[in-house]
Amino acid sequence: MQTISNQVSRPTPAYLSATWAALAIGVCGYLLGLWNADIMLNEKGYYFAIFILALFSSVTLQKTVRDKQEGLPATKVFVGMCWAAFFSSIALLGIGLFNAEMALSEKGFYVMAFILSLFSIVTVQKNVRDLGNKVEISSGINQVTNTPIEANEVLAD
């Protein structure tokens, strides 16, 4: 019986750079817009807290969905809490912006920076996980193990 080790869906350095850049642009754009917004400090805190909740819940949700896909245990209660937190953050942003006394262009800016940040943080988390996973093919059965890849191997590709 022969065992061959390969990387699972190893992203290219260009793709890794693009996802990190998108995350930086989305987060910096949202936070810069919030910093310069002509709203009260408590409103800034509200939008900041929603943003942090959305980023954390989207990463956690992506991880639990992928864990279930790979056969790792995840309780229904935890998965449900992840979905609830994710949709709550989106609903709270929508409700806050709907009721905010801002120009429509400013509301659109927050929505776009929010969506870009959510998409890119999920993609960055997926890339980090893919870089840390290794596939072992043995007797036709694929098993994913969490074996860290040396930094030199990642940079060599």
PDB file of C-alpha atoms in Angstrom:
ATOM      1  CA  MET A   1       0.000   0.000   0.000  1.00  0.00           C
ATOM      2  CA  GLN A   2       1.519   3.307  -1.135  1.00  0.00           C
ATOM      3  CA  THR A   3       0.689   6.699   0.367  1.00  0.00           C
ATOM      4  CA  ILE A   4       1.003   9.853  -1.722  1.00  0.00           C
ATOM      5  CA  SER A   5       0.740  13.298  -0.130  1.00  0.00           C
ATOM      6  CA  ASN A   6      -0.577  16.249  -2.140  1.00  0.00           C
ATOM      7  CA  GLN A   7      -1.936  19.684  -1.310  1.00  0.00           C
ATOM      8  CA  VAL A   8      -5.689  20.314  -1.497  1.00  0.00           C
ATOM      9  CA  SER A   9      -6.696  23.171  -3.779  1.00  0.00           C
ATOM     10  CA  ARG A  10      -3.530  25.078  -3.031  1.00  0.00           C
ATOM     11  CA  PRO A  11      -4.193  28.721  -3.995  1.00  0.00           C
ATOM     12  CA  THR A  12      -1.644  30.577  -6.091  1.00  0.00           C
ATOM     13  CA  PRO A  13       0.369  33.449  -4.598  1.00  0.00           C
ATOM     14  CA  ALA A  14      -1.440  35.889  -6.909  1.00  0.00           C
ATOM     15  CA  TYR A  15      -4.835  34.706  -5.641  1.00  0.00           C
ATOM     16  CA  LEU A  16      -3.658  34.893  -2.030  1.00  0.00           C
ATOM     17  CA  SER A  17      -2.437  38.450  -2.583  1.00  0.00           C
ATOM     18  CA  ALA A  18      -5.679  39.458  -4.279  1.00  0.00           C
ATOM     19  CA  THR A  19      -7.830  38.116  -1.441  1.00  0.00           C
ATOM     20  CA  TRP A  20      -5.730  39.803   1.244  1.00  0.00           C
ATOM     21  CA  ALA A  21      -5.801  43.067  -0.750  1.00  0.00           C
ATOM     22  CA  ALA A  22      -9.591  42.852  -1.110  1.00  0.00           C
ATOM     23  CA  LEU A  23      -9.916  42.282   2.623  1.00  0.00           C
ATOM     24  CA  ALA A  24      -7.662  45.239   3.415  1.00  0.00           C
ATOM     25  CA  ILE A  25      -9.536  47.498   0.989  1.00  0.00           C
ATOM     26  CA  GLY A  26     -12.943  46.476   2.333  1.00  0.00           C
ATOM     27  CA  VAL A  27     -12.033  46.779   6.017  1.00  0.00           C
ATOM     28  CA  CYS A  28     -10.056  50.007   5.608  1.00  0.00           C
ATOM     29  CA  GLY A  29     -12.765  51.507   3.413  1.00  0.00           C
ATOM     30  CA  TYR A  30     -15.530  50.682   5.887  1.00  0.00           C
ATOM     31  CA  LEU A  31     -13.548  51.903   8.889  1.00  0.00           C
ATOM     32  CA  LEU A  32     -12.318  55.052   7.135  1.00  0.00           C
ATOM     33  CA  GLY A  33     -15.871  55.859   6.067  1.00  0.00           C
ATOM     34  CA  LEU A  34     -17.050  55.281   9.623  1.00  0.00           C
ATOM     35  CA  TRP A  35     -14.264  57.455  11.042  1.00  0.00           C
ATOM     36  CA  ASN A  36     -15.162  60.338   8.704  1.00  0.00           C
ATOM     37  CA  ALA A  37     -18.937  59.951   9.021  1.00  0.00           C
ATOM     38  CA  ASP A  38     -20.885  62.872  10.401  1.00  0.00           C
ATOM     39  CA  ILE A  39     -22.804  60.769  12.917  1.00  0.00           C
ATOM     40  CA  MET A  40     -22.790  60.497  16.696  1.00  0.00           C
ATOM     41  CA  LEU A  41     -20.197  58.342  18.437  1.00  0.00           C
ATOM     42  CA  ASN A  42     -22.810  55.844  19.622  1.00  0.00           C
ATOM     43  CA  GLU A  43     -23.931  55.346  16.013  1.00  0.00           C
ATOM     44  CA  LYS A  44     -20.321  54.747  14.962  1.00  0.00           C
ATOM     45  CA  GLY A  45     -20.073  52.173  17.740  1.00  0.00           C
ATOM     46  CA  TYR A  46     -23.236  50.475  16.483  1.00  0.00           C
ATOM     47  CA  TYR A  47     -21.924  50.180  12.921  1.00  0.00           C
ATOM     48  CA  PHE A  48     -18.505  49.058  14.162  1.00  0.00           C
ATOM     49  CA  ALA A  49     -19.993  46.351  16.399  1.00  0.00           C
ATOM     50  CA  ILE A  50     -22.157  45.084  13.532  1.00  0.00           C
ATOM     51  CA  PHE A  51     -19.095  44.976  11.287  1.00  0.00           C
ATOM     52  CA  ILE A  52     -17.062  42.955  13.804  1.00  0.00           C
ATOM     53  CA  LEU A  53     -20.006  40.592  14.390  1.00  0.00           C
ATOM     54  CA  ALA A  54     -20.408  40.083  10.644  1.00  0.00           C
ATOM     55  CA  LEU A  55     -16.727  39.340  10.054  1.00  0.00           C
ATOM     56  CA  PHE A  56     -16.488  36.914  12.961  1.00  0.00           C
ATOM     57  CA  SER A  57     -19.754  35.144  12.235  1.00  0.00           C
ATOM     58  CA  SER A  58     -18.974  34.725   8.534  1.00  0.00           C
ATOM     59  CA  VAL A  59     -15.593  33.130   9.272  1.00  0.00           C
ATOM     60  CA  THR A  60     -17.114  30.874  11.926  1.00  0.00           C
ATOM     61  CA  LEU A  61     -19.978  29.911   9.644  1.00  0.00           C
ATOM     62  CA  GLN A  62     -17.622  29.100   6.769  1.00  0.00           C
ATOM     63  CA  LYS A  63     -15.492  26.976   9.075  1.00  0.00           C
ATOM     64  CA  THR A  64     -18.420  24.996  10.470  1.00  0.00           C
ATOM     65  CA  VAL A  65     -19.927  24.412   7.016  1.00  0.00           C
ATOM     66  CA  ARG A  66     -16.584  23.153   5.747  1.00  0.00           C
ATOM     67  CA  ASP A  67     -16.063  21.031   8.864  1.00  0.00           C
ATOM     68  CA  LYS A  68     -19.405  19.329   8.250  1.00  0.00           C
ATOM     69  CA  GLN A  69     -18.514  18.846   4.587  1.00  0.00           C
ATOM     70  CA  GLU A  70     -15.264  17.128   5.588  1.00  0.00           C
ATOM     71  CA  GLY A  71     -17.025  14.911   8.119  1.00  0.00           C
ATOM     72  CA  LEU A  72     -15.828  16.726  11.233  1.00  0.00           C
ATOM     73  CA  PRO A  73     -18.334  17.006  14.076  1.00  0.00           C
ATOM     74  CA  ALA A  74     -20.372  20.186  14.491  1.00  0.00           C
ATOM     75  CA  THR A  75     -23.461  20.357  16.661  1.00  0.00           C
ATOM     76  CA  LYS A  76     -26.732  21.583  15.184  1.00  0.00           C
ATOM     77  CA  VAL A  77     -27.020  24.182  17.930  1.00  0.00           C
ATOM     78  CA  PHE A  78     -23.611  25.680  17.100  1.00  0.00           C
ATOM     79  CA  VAL A  79     -24.304  25.697  13.365  1.00  0.00           C
ATOM     80  CA  GLY A  80     -27.665  27.342  14.048  1.00  0.00           C
ATOM     81  CA  MET A  81     -26.006  29.991  16.210  1.00  0.00           C
ATOM     82  CA  CYS A  82     -23.516  30.712  13.429  1.00  0.00           C
ATOM     83  CA  TRP A  83     -26.306  31.196  10.888  1.00  0.00           C
ATOM     84  CA  ALA A  84     -28.297  33.336  13.350  1.00  0.00           C
ATOM     85  CA  ALA A  85     -25.316  35.602  14.093  1.00  0.00           C
ATOM     86  CA  PHE A  86     -24.498  35.956  10.393  1.00  0.00           C
ATOM     87  CA  PHE A  87     -28.044  36.881   9.346  1.00  0.00           C
ATOM     88  CA  SER A  88     -28.486  39.090  12.428  1.00  0.00           C
ATOM     89  CA  SER A  89     -25.459  41.167  11.477  1.00  0.00           C
ATOM     90  CA  ILE A  90     -26.783  41.662   7.954  1.00  0.00           C
ATOM     91  CA  ALA A  91     -30.276  42.499   9.229  1.00  0.00           C
ATOM     92  CA  LEU A  92     -28.929  44.939  11.810  1.00  0.00           C
ATOM     93  CA  LEU A  93     -26.851  46.737   9.193  1.00  0.00           C
ATOM     94  CA  GLY A  94     -29.860  46.926   6.875  1.00  0.00           C
ATOM     95  CA  ILE A  95     -32.147  48.231   9.607  1.00  0.00           C
ATOM     96  CA  GLY A  96     -29.538  50.739  10.780  1.00  0.00           C
ATOM     97  CA  LEU A  97     -28.880  52.089   7.296  1.00  0.00           C
ATOM     98  CA  PHE A  98     -32.582  52.175   6.395  1.00  0.00           C
ATOM     99  CA  ASN A  99     -33.276  54.375   9.422  1.00  0.00           C
ATOM    100  CA  ALA A 100     -30.081  56.448   9.189  1.00  0.00           C
ATOM    101  CA  GLU A 101     -30.154  60.068   8.130  1.00  0.00           C
ATOM    102  CA  MET A 102     -27.419  59.664   5.524  1.00  0.00           C
ATOM    103  CA  ALA A 103     -27.203  60.312   1.836  1.00  0.00           C
ATOM    104  CA  LEU A 104     -28.083  57.314  -0.304  1.00  0.00           C
ATOM    105  CA  SER A 105     -24.547  57.312  -1.710  1.00  0.00           C
ATOM    106  CA  GLU A 106     -23.110  57.028   1.820  1.00  0.00           C
ATOM    107  CA  LYS A 107     -25.449  54.137   2.616  1.00  0.00           C
ATOM    108  CA  GLY A 108     -24.383  52.433  -0.586  1.00  0.00           C
ATOM    109  CA  PHE A 109     -20.737  52.909   0.331  1.00  0.00           C
ATOM    110  CA  TYR A 110     -21.238  51.105   3.642  1.00  0.00           C
ATOM    111  CA  VAL A 111     -23.127  48.257   1.983  1.00  0.00           C
ATOM    112  CA  MET A 112     -20.453  47.756  -0.678  1.00  0.00           C
ATOM    113  CA  ALA A 113     -17.541  47.904   1.805  1.00  0.00           C
ATOM    114  CA  PHE A 114     -19.457  45.515   4.083  1.00  0.00           C
ATOM    115  CA  ILE A 115     -20.078  42.993   1.278  1.00  0.00           C
ATOM    116  CA  LEU A 116     -16.491  43.218   0.017  1.00  0.00           C
ATOM    117  CA  SER A 117     -15.195  42.619   3.536  1.00  0.00           C
ATOM    118  CA  LEU A 118     -17.487  39.627   4.119  1.00  0.00           C
ATOM    119  CA  PHE A 119     -16.596  37.991   0.820  1.00  0.00           C
ATOM    120  CA  SER A 120     -12.892  38.547   1.209  1.00  0.00           C
ATOM    121  CA  ILE A 121     -12.629  37.427   4.848  1.00  0.00           C
ATOM    122  CA  VAL A 122     -14.362  34.147   4.004  1.00  0.00           C
ATOM    123  CA  THR A 123     -12.017  33.676   1.051  1.00  0.00           C
ATOM    124  CA  VAL A 124      -8.940  34.509   3.127  1.00  0.00           C
ATOM    125  CA  GLN A 125     -10.055  32.039   5.804  1.00  0.00           C
ATOM    126  CA  LYS A 126     -10.572  29.354   3.144  1.00  0.00           C
ATOM    127  CA  ASN A 127      -7.103  30.013   1.736  1.00  0.00           C
ATOM    128  CA  VAL A 128      -5.513  29.846   5.185  1.00  0.00           C
ATOM    129  CA  ARG A 129      -7.275  26.558   5.848  1.00  0.00           C
ATOM    130  CA  ASP A 130      -6.311  25.138   2.449  1.00  0.00           C
ATOM    131  CA  LEU A 131      -2.684  26.056   3.035  1.00  0.00           C
ATOM    132  CA  GLY A 132      -2.786  24.252   6.383  1.00  0.00           C
ATOM    133  CA  ASN A 133      -4.434  21.062   5.106  1.00  0.00           C
ATOM    134  CA  LYS A 134      -2.809  18.110   3.424  1.00  0.00           C
ATOM    135  CA  VAL A 135      -4.507  15.269   1.568  1.00  0.00           C
ATOM    136  CA  GLU A 136      -3.347  11.745   2.098  1.00  0.00           C
ATOM    137  CA  ILE A 137      -4.418   9.383  -0.651  1.00  0.00           C
ATOM    138  CA  SER A 138      -4.252   5.814   0.547  1.00  0.00           C
ATOM    139  CA  SER A 139      -6.047   2.892  -1.117  1.00  0.00           C
ATOM    140  CA  GLY A 140      -8.334   5.274  -2.994  1.00  0.00           C
ATOM    141  CA  ILE A 141      -9.616   6.940   0.203  1.00  0.00           C
ATOM    142  CA  ASN A 142      -9.031  10.680   0.620  1.00  0.00           C
ATOM    143  CA  GLN A 143      -8.417  11.897   4.152  1.00  0.00           C
ATOM    144  CA  VAL A 144      -7.866  15.552   5.049  1.00  0.00           C
ATOM    145  CA  THR A 145      -5.512  16.179   7.923  1.00  0.00           C
ATOM    146  CA  ASN A 146      -4.598  19.451   9.556  1.00  0.00           C
ATOM    147  CA  THR A 147      -0.873  19.371   8.992  1.00  0.00           C
ATOM    148  CA  PRO A 148       0.764  22.800   8.787  1.00  0.00           C
ATOM    149  CA  ILE A 149       2.723  23.500   5.649  1.00  0.00           C
ATOM    150  CA  GLU A 150       6.161  24.985   6.061  1.00  0.00           C
ATOM    151  CA  ALA A 151       6.308  28.661   5.061  1.00  0.00           C
ATOM    152  CA  ASN A 152       9.080  27.942   2.573  1.00  0.00           C
ATOM    153  CA  GLU A 153       6.870  25.474   0.700  1.00  0.00           C
ATOM    154  CA  VAL A 154       4.099  28.076   0.418  1.00  0.00           C
ATOM    155  CA  LEU A 155       6.460  30.755  -0.841  1.00  0.00           C
ATOM    156  CA  ALA A 156       8.199  28.403  -3.279  1.00  0.00           C
ATOM    157  CA  ASP A 157       5.079  27.944  -5.410  1.00  0.00           C
TER     158      ASP A 157
END
